[in-house]
Short mmCIF file of C-alpha atoms in Angstrom, two decimals:
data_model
loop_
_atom_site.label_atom_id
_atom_site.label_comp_id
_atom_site.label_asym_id
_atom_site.label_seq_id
_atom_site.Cartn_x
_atom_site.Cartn_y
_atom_site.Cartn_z
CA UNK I 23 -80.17 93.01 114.44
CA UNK I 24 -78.93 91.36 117.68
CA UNK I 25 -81.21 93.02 119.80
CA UNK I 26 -84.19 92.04 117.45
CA UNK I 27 -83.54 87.98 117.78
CA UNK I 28 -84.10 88.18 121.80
CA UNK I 29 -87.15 89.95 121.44
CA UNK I 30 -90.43 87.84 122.63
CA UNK I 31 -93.57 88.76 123.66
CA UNK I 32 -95.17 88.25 127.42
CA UNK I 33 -96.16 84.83 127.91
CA UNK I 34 -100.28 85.80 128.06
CA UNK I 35 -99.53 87.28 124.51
CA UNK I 36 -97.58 84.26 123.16
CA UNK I 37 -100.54 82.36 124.00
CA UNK I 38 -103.03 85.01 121.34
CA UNK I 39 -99.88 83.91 118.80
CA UNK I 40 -100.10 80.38 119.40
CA UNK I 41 -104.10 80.12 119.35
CA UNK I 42 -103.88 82.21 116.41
CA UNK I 43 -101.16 79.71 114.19
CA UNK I 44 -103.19 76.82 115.06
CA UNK I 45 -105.74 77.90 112.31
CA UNK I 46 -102.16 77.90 110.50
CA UNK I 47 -100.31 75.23 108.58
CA UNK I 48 -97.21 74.81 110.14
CA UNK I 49 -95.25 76.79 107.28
CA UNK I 50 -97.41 79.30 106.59
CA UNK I 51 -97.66 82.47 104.37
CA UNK I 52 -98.26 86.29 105.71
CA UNK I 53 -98.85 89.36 104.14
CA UNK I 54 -98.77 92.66 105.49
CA UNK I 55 -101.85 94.88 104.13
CA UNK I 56 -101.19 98.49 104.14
CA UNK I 57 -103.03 101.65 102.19
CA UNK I 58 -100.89 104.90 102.51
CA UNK I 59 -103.27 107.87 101.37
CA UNK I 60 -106.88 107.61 100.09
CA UNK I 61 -106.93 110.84 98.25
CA UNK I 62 -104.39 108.92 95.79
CA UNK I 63 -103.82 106.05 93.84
CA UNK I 64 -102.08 103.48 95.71
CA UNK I 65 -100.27 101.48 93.34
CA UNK I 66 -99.21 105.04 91.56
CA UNK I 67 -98.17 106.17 94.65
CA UNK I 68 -96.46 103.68 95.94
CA UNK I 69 -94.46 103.08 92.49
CA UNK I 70 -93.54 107.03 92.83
CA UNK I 71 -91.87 106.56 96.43
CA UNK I 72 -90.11 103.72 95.43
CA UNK I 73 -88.22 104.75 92.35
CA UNK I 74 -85.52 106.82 94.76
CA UNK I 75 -85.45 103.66 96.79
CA UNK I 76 -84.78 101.70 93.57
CA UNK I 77 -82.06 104.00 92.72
CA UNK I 78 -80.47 103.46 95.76
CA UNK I 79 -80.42 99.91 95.20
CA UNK I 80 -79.21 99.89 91.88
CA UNK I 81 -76.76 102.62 92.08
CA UNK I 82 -75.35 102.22 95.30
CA UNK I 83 -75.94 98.35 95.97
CA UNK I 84 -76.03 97.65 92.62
CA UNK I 85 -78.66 95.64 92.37
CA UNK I 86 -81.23 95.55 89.85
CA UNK I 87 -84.35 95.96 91.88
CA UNK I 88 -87.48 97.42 89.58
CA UNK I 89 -90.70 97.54 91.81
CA UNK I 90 -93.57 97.29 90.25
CA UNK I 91 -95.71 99.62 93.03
CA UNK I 92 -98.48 96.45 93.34
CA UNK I 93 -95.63 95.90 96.56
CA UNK I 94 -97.58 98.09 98.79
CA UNK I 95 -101.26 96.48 98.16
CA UNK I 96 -101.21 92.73 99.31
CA UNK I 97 -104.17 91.68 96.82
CA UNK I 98 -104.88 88.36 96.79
CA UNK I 99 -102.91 87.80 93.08
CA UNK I 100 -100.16 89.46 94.71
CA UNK I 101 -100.40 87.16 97.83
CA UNK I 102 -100.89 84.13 95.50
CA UNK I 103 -97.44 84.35 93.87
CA UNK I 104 -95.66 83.32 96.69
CA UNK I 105 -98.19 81.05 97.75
CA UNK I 106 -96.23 77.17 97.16
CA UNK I 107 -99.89 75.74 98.74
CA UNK I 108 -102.97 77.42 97.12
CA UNK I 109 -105.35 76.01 99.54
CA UNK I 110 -103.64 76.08 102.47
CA UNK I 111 -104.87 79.63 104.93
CA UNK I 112 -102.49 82.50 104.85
CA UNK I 113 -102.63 85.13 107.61
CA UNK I 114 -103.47 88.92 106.70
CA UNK I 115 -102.78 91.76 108.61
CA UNK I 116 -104.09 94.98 107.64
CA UNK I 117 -105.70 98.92 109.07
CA UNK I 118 -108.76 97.42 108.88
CA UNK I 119 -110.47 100.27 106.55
CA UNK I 120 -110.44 98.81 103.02
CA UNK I 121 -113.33 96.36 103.57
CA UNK I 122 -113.05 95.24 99.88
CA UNK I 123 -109.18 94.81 100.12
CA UNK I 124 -109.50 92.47 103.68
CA UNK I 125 -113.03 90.71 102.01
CA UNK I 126 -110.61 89.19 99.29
CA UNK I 127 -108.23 88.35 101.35
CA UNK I 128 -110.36 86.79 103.66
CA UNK I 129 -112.64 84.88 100.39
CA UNK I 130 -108.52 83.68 98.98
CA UNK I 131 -107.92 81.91 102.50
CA UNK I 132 -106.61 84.49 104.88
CA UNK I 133 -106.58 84.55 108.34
CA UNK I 134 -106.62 87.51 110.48
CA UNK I 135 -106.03 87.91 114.56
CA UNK I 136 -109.59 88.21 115.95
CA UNK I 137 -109.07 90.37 119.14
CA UNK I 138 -111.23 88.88 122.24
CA UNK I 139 -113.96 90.65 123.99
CA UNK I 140 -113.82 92.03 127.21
CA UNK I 141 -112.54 91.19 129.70
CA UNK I 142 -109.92 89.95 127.83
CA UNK I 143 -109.52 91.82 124.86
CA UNK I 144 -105.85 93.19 124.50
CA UNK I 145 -104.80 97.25 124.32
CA UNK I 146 -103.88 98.29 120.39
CA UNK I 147 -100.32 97.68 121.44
CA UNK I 148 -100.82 94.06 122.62
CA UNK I 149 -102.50 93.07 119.29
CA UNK I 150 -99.53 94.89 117.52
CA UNK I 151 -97.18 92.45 119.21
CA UNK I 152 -99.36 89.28 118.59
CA UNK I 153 -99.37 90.13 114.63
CA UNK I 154 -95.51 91.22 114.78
CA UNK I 155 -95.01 87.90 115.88
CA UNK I 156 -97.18 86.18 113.72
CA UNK I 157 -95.47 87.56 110.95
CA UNK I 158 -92.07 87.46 112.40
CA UNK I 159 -92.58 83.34 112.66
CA UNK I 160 -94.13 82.75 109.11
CA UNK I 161 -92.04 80.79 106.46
CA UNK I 162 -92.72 83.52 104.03
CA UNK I 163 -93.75 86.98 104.62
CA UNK I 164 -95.03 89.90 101.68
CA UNK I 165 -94.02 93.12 103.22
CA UNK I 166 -95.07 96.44 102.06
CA UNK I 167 -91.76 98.36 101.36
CA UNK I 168 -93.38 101.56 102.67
CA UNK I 169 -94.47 100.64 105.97
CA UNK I 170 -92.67 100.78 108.99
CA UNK I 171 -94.20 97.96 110.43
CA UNK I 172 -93.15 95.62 107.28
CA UNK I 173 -89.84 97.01 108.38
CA UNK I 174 -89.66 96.17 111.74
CA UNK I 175 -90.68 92.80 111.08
CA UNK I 176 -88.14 92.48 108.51
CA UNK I 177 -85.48 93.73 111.10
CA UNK I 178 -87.28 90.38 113.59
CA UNK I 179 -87.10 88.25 110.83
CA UNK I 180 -83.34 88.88 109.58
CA UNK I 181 -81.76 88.84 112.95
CA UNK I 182 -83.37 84.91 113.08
CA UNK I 183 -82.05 84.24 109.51
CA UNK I 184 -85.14 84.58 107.50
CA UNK I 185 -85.66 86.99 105.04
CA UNK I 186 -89.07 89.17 103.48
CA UNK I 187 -89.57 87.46 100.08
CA UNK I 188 -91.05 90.68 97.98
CA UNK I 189 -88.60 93.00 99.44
CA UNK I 190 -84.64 93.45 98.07
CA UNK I 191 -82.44 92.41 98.14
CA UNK I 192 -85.06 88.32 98.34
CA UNK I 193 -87.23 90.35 96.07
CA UNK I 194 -84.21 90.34 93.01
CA UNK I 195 -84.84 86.23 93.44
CA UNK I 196 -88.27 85.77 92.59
CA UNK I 197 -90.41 89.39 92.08
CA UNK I 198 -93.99 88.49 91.67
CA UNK I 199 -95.52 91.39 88.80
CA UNK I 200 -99.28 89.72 87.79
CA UNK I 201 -102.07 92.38 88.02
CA UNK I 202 -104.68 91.93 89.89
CA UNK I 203 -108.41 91.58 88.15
CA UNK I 204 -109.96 93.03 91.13
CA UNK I 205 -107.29 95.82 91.64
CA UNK I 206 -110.56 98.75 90.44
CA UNK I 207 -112.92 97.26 93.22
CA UNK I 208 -109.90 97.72 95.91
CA UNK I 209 -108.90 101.35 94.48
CA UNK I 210 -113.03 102.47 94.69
CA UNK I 211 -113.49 101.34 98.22
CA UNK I 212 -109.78 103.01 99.17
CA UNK I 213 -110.62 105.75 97.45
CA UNK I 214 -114.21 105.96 99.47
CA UNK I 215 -112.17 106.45 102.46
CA UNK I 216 -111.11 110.01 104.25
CA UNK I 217 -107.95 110.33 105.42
CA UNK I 218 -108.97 111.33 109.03
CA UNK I 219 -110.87 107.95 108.70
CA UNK I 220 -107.10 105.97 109.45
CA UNK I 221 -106.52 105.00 112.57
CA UNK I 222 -104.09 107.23 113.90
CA UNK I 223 -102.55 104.00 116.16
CA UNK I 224 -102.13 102.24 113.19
CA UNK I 225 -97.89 101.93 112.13
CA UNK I 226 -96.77 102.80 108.83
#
């Protein structure tokens, strides 16, 4: 985790981050908005990868950790459990193919990094680092526990002292569980979606 407090992004890209938490409070919320496979159902599928992940916990850490599978899909009741300020914008990051997913977020107060135009529009990399450090910076983040890229910002956040409040062991402290009403519109419009229609750039 040492390595992971010293890392920063290049100063043109710290500017995107800064421009981008100024439509932020100054403790803000972010969730991490990730769909594994469209042929399935999310929530089902994420619940089935993490009961050997569970196990671990319990049996080896001995913790008590009992995911609900609503970890992976950052709906906006999900979002709003950790929310302390209801009103107050969040910032979303997400593959950008479940429009019905990222509308909701957007209609509950989210935020999202709007990449400039050209000439100076960043690579897929660049905006990777600008949202990595978005996230890496908020007071509370909502990782998905499947996703490499929740991870790695996990990794940022607990070499600074922070921690990724839906994710053990912080998740053991206060697990959000409330169903979301709109959970059938998300599922039909991830469900609409092809697998080769993922962005193949897009981390885990």
């Amino acid at each position: 985790q040492s390595l992971f407090r010293w890392l920063q992004p290049a100063p043109r890209l710290a500017d995107h981050v800064r421009q981008l938490q100024t439509r932020l409070p100054t403790e803000y919320v972010a969730a991490h908005l990730r769909f594994t496979k469209a042929e399935v159902d999310p929530v089902e599928y994420c619940h089935g990868k993490m009961k050997l992940l569970a196990w671990w916990y319990q049996t080896v850490r001995r913790l008590d950790w009992r995911p609900t599978g609503l970890e992976c899909t950052a709906t906006p009741q999900y979002v709003e459990c950790f929310r302390r300020n209801k009103t107050a914008p969040f910032f979303y990051s997400g593959d950008q193919k479940n429009t019905t997913a990222l509308a909701l977020l957007q209609a509950a107060g989210g935020v999202s990094f709007q990449n400039p135009p050209k000439p100076n529009r960043l690579n897929v990399g660049e905006a990777i680092v600008v949202e990595l450090t978005a996230m890496r910076d908020a007071a509370v983040f909502i990782g998905n526990p499947l996703s490499s890229f929740s991870g790695v910002v996990c990794w940022m956040r607990r070499a600074l002292g922070q921690h990724c409040i839906n994710l053990p062991p912080s998740a053991l402290q206060s697990q959000c569980t409330t169903v979301p009403d709109d959970m059938e519109a998300m599922l039909k419009d991830h469900k609409r979606l092809k697998p080769d229609e993922f962005p193949s750039f897009a981390p885990l």
